[in-house]
PDB file of C-alpha atoms in Angstrom:
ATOM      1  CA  UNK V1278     -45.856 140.658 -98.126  1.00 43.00           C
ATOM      2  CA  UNK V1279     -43.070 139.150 -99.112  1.00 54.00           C
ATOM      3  CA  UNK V1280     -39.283 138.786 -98.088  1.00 58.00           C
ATOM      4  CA  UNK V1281     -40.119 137.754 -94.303  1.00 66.00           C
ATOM      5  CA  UNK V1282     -38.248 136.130 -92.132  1.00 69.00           C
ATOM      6  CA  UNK V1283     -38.106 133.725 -89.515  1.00 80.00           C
ATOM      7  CA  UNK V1284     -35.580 133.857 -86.620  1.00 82.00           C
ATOM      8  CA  UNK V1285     -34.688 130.272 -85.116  1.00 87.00           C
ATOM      9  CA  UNK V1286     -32.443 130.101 -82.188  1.00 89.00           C
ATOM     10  CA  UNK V1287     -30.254 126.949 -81.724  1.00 93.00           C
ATOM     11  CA  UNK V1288     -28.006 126.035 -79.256  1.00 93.00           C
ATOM     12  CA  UNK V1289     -24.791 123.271 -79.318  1.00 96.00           C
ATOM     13  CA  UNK V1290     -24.199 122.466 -75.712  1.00 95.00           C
ATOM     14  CA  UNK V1291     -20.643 120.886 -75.204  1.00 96.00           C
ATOM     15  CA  UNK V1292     -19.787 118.720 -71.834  1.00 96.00           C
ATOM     16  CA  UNK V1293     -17.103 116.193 -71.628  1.00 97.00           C
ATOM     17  CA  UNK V1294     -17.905 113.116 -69.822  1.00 95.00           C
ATOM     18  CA  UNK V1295     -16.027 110.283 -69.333  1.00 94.00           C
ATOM     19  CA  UNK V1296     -13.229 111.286 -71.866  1.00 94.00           C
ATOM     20  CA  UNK V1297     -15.922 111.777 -74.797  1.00 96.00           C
ATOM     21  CA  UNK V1298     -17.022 114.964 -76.007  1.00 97.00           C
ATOM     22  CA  UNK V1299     -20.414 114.893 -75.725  1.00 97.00           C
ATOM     23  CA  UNK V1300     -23.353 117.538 -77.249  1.00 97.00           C
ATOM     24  CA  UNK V1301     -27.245 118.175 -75.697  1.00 94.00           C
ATOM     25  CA  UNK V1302     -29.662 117.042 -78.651  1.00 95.00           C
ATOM     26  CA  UNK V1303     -33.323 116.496 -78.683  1.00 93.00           C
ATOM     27  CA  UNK V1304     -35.829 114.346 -80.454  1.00 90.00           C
ATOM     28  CA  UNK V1305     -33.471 111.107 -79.451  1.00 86.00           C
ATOM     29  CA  UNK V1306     -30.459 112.221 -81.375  1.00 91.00           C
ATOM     30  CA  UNK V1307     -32.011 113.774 -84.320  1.00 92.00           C
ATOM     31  CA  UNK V1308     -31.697 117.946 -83.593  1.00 94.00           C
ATOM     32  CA  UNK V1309     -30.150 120.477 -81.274  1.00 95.00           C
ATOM     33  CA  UNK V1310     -32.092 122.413 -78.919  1.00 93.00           C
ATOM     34  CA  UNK V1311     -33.901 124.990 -80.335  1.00 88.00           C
ATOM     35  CA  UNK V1312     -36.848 127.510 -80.900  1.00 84.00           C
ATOM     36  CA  UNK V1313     -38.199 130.615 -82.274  1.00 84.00           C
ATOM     37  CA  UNK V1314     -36.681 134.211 -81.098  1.00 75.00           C
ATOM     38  CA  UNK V1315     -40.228 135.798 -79.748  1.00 75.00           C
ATOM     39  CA  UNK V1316     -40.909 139.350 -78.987  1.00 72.00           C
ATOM     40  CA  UNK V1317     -41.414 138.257 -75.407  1.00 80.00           C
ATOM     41  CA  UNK V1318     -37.549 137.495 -75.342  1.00 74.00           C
ATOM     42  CA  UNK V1319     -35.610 140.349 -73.845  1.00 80.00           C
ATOM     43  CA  UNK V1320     -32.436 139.250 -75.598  1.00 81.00           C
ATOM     44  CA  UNK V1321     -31.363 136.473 -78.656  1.00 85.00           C
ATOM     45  CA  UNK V1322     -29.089 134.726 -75.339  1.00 82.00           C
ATOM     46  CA  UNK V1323     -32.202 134.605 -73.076  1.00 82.00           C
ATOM     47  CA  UNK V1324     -34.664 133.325 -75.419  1.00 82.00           C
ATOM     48  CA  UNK V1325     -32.039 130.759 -76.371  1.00 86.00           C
ATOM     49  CA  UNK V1326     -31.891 129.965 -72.304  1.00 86.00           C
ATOM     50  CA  UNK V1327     -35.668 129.477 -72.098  1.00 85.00           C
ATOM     51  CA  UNK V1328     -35.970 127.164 -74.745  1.00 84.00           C
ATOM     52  CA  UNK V1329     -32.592 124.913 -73.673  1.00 86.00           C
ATOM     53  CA  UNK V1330     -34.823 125.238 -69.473  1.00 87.00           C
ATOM     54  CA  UNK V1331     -38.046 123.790 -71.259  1.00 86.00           C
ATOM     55  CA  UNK V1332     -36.644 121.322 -73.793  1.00 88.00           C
ATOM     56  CA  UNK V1333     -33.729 119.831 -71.615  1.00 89.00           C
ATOM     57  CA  UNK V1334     -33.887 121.452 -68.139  1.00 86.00           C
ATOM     58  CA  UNK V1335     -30.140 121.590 -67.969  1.00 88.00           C
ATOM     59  CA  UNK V1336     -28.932 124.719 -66.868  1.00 86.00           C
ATOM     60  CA  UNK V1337     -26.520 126.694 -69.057  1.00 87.00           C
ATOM     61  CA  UNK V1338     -23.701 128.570 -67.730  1.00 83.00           C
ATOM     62  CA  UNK V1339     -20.704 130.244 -70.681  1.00 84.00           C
ATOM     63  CA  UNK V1340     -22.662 130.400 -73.723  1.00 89.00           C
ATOM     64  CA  UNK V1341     -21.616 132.814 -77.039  1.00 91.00           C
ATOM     65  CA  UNK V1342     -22.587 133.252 -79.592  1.00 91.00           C
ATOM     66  CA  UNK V1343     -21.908 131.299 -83.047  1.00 92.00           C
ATOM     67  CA  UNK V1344     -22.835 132.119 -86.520  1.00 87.00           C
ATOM     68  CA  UNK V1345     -25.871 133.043 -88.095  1.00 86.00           C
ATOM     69  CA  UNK V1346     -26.880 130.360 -90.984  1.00 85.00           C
ATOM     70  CA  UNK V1347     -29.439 131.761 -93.708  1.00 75.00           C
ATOM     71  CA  UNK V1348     -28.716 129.791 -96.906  1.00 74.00           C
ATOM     72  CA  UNK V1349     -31.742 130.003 -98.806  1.00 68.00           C
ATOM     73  CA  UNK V1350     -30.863 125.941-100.154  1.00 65.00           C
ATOM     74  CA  UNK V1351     -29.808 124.866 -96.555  1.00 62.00           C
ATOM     75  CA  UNK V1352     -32.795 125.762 -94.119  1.00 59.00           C
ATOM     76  CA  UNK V1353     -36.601 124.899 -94.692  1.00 58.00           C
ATOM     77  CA  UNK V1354     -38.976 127.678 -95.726  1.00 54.00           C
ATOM     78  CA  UNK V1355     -42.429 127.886 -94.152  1.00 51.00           C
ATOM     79  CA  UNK V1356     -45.258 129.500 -95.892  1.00 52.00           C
ATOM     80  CA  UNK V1357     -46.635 132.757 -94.288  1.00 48.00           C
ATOM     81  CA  UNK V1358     -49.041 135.626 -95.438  1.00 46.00           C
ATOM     82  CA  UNK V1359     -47.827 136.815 -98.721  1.00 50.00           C
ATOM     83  CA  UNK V1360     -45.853 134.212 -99.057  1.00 52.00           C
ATOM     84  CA  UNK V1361     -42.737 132.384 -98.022  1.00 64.00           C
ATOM     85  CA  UNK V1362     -40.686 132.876 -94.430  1.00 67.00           C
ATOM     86  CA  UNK V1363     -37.104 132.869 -94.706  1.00 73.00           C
ATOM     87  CA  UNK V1364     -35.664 130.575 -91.560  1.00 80.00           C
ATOM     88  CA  UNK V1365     -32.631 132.328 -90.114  1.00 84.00           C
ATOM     89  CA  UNK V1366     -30.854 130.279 -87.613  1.00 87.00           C
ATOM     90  CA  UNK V1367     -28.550 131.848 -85.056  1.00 87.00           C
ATOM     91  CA  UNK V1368     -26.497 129.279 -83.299  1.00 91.00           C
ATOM     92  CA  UNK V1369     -24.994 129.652 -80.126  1.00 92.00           C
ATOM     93  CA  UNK V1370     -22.204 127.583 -78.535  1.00 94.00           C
ATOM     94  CA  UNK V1371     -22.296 126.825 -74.605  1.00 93.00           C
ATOM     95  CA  UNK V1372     -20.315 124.836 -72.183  1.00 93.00           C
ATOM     96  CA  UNK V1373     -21.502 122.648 -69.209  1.00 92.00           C
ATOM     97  CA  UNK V1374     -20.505 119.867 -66.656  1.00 92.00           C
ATOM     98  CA  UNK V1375     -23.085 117.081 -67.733  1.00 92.00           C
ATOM     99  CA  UNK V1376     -26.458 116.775 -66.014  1.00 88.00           C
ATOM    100  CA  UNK V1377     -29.223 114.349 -66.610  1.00 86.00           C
ATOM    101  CA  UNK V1378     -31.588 115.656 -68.964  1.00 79.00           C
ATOM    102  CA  UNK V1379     -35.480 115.458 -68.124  1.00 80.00           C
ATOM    103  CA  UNK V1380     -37.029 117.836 -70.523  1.00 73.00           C
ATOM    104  CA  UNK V1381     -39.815 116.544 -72.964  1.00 73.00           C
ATOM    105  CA  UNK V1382     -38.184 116.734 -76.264  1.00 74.00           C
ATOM    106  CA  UNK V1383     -36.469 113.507 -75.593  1.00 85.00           C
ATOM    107  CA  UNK V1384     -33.186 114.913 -74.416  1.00 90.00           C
ATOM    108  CA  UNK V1385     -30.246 112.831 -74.564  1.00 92.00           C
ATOM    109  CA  UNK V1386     -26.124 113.593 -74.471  1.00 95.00           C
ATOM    110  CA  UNK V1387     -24.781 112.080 -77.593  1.00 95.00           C
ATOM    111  CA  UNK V1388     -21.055 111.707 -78.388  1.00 96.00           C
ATOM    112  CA  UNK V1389     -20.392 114.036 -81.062  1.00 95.00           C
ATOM    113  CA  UNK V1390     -18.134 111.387 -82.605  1.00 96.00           C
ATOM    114  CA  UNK V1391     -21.422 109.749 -83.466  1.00 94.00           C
ATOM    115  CA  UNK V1392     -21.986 112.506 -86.244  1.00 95.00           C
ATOM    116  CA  UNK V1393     -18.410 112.857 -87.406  1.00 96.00           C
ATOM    117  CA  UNK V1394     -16.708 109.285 -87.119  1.00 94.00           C
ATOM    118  CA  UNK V1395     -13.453 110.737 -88.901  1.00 96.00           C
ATOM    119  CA  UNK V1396     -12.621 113.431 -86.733  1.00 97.00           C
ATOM    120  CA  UNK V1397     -11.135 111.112 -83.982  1.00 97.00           C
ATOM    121  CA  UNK V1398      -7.749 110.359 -84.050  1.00 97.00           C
ATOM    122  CA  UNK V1399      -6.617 110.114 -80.499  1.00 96.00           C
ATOM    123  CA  UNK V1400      -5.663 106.470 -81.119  1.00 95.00           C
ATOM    124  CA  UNK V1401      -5.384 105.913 -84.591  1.00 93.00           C
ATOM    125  CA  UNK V1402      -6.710 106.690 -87.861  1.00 91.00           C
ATOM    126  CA  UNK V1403     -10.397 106.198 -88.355  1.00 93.00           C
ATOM    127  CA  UNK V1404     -10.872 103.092 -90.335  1.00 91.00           C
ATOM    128  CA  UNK V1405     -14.294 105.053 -91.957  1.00 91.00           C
ATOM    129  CA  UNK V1406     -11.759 108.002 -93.620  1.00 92.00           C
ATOM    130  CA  UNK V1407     -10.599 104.836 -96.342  1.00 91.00           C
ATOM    131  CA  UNK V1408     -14.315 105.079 -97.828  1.00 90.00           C
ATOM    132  CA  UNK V1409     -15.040 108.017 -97.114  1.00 92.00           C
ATOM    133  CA  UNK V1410     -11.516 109.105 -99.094  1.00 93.00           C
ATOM    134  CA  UNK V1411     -12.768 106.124-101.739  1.00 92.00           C
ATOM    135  CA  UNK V1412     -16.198 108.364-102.400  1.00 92.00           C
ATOM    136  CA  UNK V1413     -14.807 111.430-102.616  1.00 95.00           C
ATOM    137  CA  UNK V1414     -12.106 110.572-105.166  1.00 92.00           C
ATOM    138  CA  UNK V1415     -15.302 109.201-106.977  1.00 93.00           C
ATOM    139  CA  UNK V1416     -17.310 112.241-107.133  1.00 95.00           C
ATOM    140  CA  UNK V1417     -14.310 113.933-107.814  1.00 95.00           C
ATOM    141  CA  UNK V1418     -13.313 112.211-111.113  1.00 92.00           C
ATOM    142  CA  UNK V1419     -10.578 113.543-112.007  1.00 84.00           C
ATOM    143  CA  UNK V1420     -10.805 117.420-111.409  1.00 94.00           C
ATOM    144  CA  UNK V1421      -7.802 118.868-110.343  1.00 95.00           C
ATOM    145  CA  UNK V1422      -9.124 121.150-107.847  1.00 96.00           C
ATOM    146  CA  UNK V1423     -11.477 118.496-106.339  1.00 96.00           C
ATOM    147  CA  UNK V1424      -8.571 116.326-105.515  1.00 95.00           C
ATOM    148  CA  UNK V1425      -6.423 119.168-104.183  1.00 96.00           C
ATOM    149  CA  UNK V1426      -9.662 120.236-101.463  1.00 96.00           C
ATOM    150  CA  UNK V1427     -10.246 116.339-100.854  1.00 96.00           C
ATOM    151  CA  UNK V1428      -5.797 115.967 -99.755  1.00 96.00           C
ATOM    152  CA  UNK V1429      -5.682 119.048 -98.446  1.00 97.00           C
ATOM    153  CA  UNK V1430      -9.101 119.144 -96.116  1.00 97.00           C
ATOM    154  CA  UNK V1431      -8.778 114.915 -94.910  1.00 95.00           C
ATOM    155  CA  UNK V1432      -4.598 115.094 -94.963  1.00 93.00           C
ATOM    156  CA  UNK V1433      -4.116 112.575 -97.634  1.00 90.00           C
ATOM    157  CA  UNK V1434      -1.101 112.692-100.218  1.00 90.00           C
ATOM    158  CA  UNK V1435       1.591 114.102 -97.675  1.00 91.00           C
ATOM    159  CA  UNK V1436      -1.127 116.511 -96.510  1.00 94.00           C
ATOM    160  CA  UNK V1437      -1.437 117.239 -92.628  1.00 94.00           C
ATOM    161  CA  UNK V1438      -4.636 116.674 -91.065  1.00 96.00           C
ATOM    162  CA  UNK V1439      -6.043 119.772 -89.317  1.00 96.00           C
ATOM    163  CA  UNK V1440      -8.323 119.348 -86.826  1.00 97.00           C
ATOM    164  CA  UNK V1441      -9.785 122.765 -86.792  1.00 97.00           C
ATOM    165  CA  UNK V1442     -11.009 122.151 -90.432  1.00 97.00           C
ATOM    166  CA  UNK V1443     -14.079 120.263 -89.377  1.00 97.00           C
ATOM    167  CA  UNK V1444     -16.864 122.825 -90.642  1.00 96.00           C
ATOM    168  CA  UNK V1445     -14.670 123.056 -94.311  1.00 97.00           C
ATOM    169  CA  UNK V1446     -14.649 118.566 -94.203  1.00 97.00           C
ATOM    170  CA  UNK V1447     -18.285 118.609 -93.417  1.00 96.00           C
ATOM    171  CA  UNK V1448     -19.242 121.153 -96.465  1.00 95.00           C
ATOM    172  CA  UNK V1449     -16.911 119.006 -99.221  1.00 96.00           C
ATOM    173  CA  UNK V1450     -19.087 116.350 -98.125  1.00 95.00           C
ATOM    174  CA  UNK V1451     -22.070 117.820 -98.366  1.00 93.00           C
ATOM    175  CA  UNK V1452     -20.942 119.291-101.605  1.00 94.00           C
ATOM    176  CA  UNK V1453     -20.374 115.714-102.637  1.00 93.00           C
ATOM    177  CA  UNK V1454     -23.482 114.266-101.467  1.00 90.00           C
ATOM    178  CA  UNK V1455     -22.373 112.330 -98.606  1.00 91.00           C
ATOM    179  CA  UNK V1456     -24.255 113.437 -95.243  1.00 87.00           C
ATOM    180  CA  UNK V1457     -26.864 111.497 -95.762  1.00 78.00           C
ATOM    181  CA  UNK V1458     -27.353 108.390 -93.863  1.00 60.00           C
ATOM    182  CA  UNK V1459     -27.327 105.891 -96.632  1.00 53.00           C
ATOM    183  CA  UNK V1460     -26.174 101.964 -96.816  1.00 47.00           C
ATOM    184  CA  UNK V1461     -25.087 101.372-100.018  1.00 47.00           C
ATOM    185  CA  UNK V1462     -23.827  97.723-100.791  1.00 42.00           C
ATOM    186  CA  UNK V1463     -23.180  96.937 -97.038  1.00 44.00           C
ATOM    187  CA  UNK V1464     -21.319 100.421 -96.183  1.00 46.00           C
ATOM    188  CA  UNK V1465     -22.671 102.169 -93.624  1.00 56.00           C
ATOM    189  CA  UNK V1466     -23.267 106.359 -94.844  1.00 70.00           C
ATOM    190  CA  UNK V1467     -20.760 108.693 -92.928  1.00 88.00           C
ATOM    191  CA  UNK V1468     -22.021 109.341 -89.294  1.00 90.00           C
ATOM    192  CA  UNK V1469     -24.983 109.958 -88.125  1.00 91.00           C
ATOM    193  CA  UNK V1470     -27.783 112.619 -89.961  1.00 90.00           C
ATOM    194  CA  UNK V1471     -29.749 115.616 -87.975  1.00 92.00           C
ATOM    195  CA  UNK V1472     -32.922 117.488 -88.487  1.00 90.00           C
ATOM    196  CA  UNK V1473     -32.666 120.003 -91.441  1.00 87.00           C
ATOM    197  CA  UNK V1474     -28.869 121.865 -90.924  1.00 88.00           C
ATOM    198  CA  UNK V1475     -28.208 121.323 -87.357  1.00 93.00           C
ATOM    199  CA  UNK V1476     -25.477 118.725 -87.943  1.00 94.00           C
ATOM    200  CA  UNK V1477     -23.800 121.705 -90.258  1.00 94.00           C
ATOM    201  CA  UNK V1478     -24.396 123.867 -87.000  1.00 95.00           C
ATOM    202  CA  UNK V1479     -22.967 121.123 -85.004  1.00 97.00           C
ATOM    203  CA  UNK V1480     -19.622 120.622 -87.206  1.00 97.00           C
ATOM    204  CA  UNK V1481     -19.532 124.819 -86.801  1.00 96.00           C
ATOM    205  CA  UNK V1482     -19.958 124.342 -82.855  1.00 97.00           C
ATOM    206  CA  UNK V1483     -16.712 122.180 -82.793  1.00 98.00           C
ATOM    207  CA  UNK V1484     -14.455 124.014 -84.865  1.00 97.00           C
ATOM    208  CA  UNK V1485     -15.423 126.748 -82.750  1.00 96.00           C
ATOM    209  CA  UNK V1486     -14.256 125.404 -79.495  1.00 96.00           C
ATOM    210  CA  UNK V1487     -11.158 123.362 -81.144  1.00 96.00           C
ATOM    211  CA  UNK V1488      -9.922 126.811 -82.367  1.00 95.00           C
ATOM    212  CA  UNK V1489     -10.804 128.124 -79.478  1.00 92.00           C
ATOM    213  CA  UNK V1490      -9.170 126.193 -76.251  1.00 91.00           C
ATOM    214  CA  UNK V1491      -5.576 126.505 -78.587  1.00 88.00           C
ATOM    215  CA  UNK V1492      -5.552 130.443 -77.487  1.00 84.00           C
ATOM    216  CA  UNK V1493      -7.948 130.848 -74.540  1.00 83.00           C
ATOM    217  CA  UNK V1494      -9.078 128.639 -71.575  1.00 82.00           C
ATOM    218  CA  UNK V1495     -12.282 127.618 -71.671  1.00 86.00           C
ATOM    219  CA  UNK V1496     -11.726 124.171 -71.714  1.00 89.00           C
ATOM    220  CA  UNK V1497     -11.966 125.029 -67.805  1.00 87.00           C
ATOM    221  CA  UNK V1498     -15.797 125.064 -68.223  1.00 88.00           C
ATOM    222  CA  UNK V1499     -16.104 121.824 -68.595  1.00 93.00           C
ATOM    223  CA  UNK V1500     -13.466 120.759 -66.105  1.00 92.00           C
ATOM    224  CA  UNK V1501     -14.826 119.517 -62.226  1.00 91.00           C
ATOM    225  CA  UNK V1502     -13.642 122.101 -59.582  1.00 89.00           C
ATOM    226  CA  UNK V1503     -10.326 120.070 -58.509  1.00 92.00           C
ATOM    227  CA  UNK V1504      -8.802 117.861 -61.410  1.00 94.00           C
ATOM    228  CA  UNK V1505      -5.538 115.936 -62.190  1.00 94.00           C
ATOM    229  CA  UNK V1506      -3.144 116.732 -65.139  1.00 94.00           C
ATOM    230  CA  UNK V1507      -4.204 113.886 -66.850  1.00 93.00           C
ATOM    231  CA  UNK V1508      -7.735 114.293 -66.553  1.00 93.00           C
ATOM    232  CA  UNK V1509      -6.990 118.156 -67.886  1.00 95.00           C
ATOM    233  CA  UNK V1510      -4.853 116.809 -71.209  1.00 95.00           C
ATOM    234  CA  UNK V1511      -7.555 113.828 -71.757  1.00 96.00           C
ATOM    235  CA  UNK V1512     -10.353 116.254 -71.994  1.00 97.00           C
ATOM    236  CA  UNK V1513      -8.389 118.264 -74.489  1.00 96.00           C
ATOM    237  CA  UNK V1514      -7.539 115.386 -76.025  1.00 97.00           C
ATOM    238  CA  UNK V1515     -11.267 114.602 -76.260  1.00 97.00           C
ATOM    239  CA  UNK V1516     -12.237 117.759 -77.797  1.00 97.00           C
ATOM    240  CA  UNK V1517      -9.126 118.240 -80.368  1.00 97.00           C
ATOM    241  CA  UNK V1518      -9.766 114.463 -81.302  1.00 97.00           C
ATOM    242  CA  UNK V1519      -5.602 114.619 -81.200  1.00 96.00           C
ATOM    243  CA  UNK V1520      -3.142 112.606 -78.878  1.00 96.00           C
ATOM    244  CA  UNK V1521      -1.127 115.451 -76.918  1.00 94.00           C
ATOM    245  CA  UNK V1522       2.606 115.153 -76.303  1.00 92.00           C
ATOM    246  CA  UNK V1523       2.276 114.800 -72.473  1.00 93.00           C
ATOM    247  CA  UNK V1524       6.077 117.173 -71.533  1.00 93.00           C
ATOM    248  CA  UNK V1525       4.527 120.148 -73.687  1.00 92.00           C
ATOM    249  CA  UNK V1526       1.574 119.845 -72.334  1.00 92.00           C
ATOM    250  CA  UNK V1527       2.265 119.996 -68.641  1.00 91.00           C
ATOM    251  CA  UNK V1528       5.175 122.375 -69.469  1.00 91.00           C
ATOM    252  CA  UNK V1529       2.932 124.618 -70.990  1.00 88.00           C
ATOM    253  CA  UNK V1530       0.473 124.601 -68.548  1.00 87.00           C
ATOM    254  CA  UNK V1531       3.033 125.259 -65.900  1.00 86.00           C
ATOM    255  CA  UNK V1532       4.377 128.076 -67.983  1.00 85.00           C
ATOM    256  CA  UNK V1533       1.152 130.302 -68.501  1.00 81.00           C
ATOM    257  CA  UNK V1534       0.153 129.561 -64.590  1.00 81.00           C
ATOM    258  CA  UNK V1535      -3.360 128.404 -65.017  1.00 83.00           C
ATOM    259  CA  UNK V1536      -3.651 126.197 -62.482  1.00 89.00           C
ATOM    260  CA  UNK V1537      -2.602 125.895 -58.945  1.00 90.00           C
ATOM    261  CA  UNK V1538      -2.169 122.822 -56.717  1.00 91.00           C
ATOM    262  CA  UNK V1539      -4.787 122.280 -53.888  1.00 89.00           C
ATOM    263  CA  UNK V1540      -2.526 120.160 -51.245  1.00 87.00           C
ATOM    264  CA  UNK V1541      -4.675 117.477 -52.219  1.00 88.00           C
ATOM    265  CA  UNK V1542      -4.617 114.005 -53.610  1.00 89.00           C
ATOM    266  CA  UNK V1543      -6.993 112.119 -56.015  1.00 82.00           C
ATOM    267  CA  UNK V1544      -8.357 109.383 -54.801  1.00 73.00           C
ATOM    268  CA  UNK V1545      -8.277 106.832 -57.667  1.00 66.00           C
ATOM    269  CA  UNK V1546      -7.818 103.661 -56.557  1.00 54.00           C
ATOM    270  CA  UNK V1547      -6.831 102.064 -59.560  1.00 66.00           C
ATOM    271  CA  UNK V1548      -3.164 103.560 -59.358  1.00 66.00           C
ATOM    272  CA  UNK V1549      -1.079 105.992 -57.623  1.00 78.00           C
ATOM    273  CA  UNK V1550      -2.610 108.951 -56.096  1.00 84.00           C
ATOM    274  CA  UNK V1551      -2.267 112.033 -58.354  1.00 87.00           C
ATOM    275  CA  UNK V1552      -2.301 116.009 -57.242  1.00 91.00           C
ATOM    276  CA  UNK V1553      -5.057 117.487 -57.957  1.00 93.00           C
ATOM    277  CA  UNK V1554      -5.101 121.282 -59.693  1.00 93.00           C
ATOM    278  CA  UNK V1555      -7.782 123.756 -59.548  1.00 90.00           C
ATOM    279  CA  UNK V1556      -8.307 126.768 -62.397  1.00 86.00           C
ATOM    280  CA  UNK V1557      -6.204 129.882 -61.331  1.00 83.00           C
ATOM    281  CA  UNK V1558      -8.976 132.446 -62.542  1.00 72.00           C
ATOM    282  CA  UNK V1559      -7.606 135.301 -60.813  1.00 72.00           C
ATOM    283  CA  UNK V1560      -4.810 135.280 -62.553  1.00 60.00           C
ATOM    284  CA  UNK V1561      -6.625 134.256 -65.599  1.00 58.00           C
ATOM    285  CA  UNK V1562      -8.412 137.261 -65.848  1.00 64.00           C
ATOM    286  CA  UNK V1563      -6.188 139.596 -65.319  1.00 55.00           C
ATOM    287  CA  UNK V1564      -3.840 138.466 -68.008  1.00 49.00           C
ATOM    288  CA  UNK V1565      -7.113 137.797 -70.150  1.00 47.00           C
ATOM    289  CA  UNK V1566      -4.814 134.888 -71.745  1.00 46.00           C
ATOM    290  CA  UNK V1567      -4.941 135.799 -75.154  1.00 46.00           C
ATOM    291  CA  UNK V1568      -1.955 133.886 -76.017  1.00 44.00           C
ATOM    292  CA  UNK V1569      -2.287 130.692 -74.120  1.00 49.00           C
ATOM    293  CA  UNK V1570      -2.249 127.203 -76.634  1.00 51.00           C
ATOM    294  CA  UNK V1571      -2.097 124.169 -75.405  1.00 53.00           C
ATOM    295  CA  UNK V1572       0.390 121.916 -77.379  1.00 56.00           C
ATOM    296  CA  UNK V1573      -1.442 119.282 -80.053  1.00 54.00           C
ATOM    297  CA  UNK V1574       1.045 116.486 -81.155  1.00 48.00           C
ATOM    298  CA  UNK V1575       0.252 114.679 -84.520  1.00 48.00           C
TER     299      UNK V1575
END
């Protein structure tokens, strides 16, 4: 029988630890966690939970879901009866507070800056965009169009750089050739490579959740119960990849009331003592916040 296909659930778990933006993988770096959907699972979401319990055992608390990937030249193929299995991979995006991981797929936190080098700009322009500008012009040679998606996607030639374009940078490269892990004449290849399309699924996962904290708070997901300002903008500096203007930032916050103070003071002794915040989600949810951004300075 033919036309058959095979459901894979995969999961890109977010924490932020340490001011780096940090995803759950498996098999020492290489994949995401993930498994087959099986007619034992009562829903897509709680299959997806039972394989992140037995590969990681990190619990999972917001999760949603994703995108469904099914390019027929993207995902492996397995052969079944009659024929070939189409792999359909649903990925779902969830948000923790960092655990250790003791699974027995190998689990390990990874930075995700590890698999996209040229996405962080916090501090400064990453040195790998020259080359990686340098190759695309390359493959490009000259077409019009190429150039115009190469300015316009890495903000070269008076071009902004968006950060919520990191799924549309990651396709131009693979579209060019370049997400392989190759050294080439002493040039290391462009961040590090996944299993089959999960580091497509990954890129997805982040433009997700940078989209996604401009107009609605879960950034608070990955925030500790009681938190300073600071520690709030650096983790949103973390997952934008952007330095934020520090006056907008706090003004906004104070403006859309997310946060309250809790009479208390950090206790960080390597300067002064700071106030420390906790999420409002009372007032959160009864607004429902569809409006809220949080300011992004370039």
């Amino acid at each position: 029988m033919n036309g058959l296909a095979h459901a894979e659930l995969i999961a890109v778990l977010v924490a932020v630890t340490d001011n780096d933006p940090r995803v759950m993988t498996v098999n020492a770096g290489d994949a995401l966690p993930s498994g087959p959907f099986e007619s034992e699972h009562r829903s897509l979401q709680s299959g997806l939970r039972v394989w992140i319990e037995s590969q990681t055992k990190h619990p999972v608390g917001y999760l949603e879901q994703l995108y469904t990937f099914g390019d027929r030249d993207r995902t492996p193929s397995a052969e079944g009866v009659g024929g070939q299995v189409r792999q359909i991979s649903i990925g779902y995006l969830g948000l923790v507070r960092e655990q250790d991981a003791l699974g027995a797929d190998r689990p390990q936190w990874r930075g995700w800056y590890d698999y996209f080098p040229w996405e962080d700009h916090r501090t400064a322009r990453p040195e790998v965009l020259g080359e990686l500008y340098a190759r695309l012009h390359h493959w490009a040679q000259g077409d019009e169009l190429r150039c115009q998606r190469i300015n316009f996607l890495f903000g070269q030639n008076g071009m902004a750089w968006n950060e919520d374009l990191v799924l549309q940078r990651y396709e131009l490269m693979f579209e060019a050739g370049l997400t392989e892990n190759i050294i080439q004449s002493g040039v290391q290849g462009f961040g590090r490579v996944m299993t089959g399309d999960h580091r497509r699924i990954l890129a997805t996962g982040i433009a997700r959740l940078r989209a996604k904290i401009k107009y609605h708070p879960v950034v608070f997901e990955l925030m500790p119960d009681c938190f300073t300002l600071l520690q709030l903008q650096r983790t949103v500096e973390a997952l934008s990849g952007l330095p934020l203007h520090k006056p907008n930032f706090r003004r906004q916050i104070s403006q859309q009331e997310l946060i309250e103070e809790t009479g208390e003071m950090s206790g960080d002794m390597r300067g002064r003592p700071a106030k420390l915040f906790r999420y409002r989600k009372d007032i959160v949810e009864a607004r429902a916040l569809t409006s809220v951004r949080l300011p992004v300075s370039r």
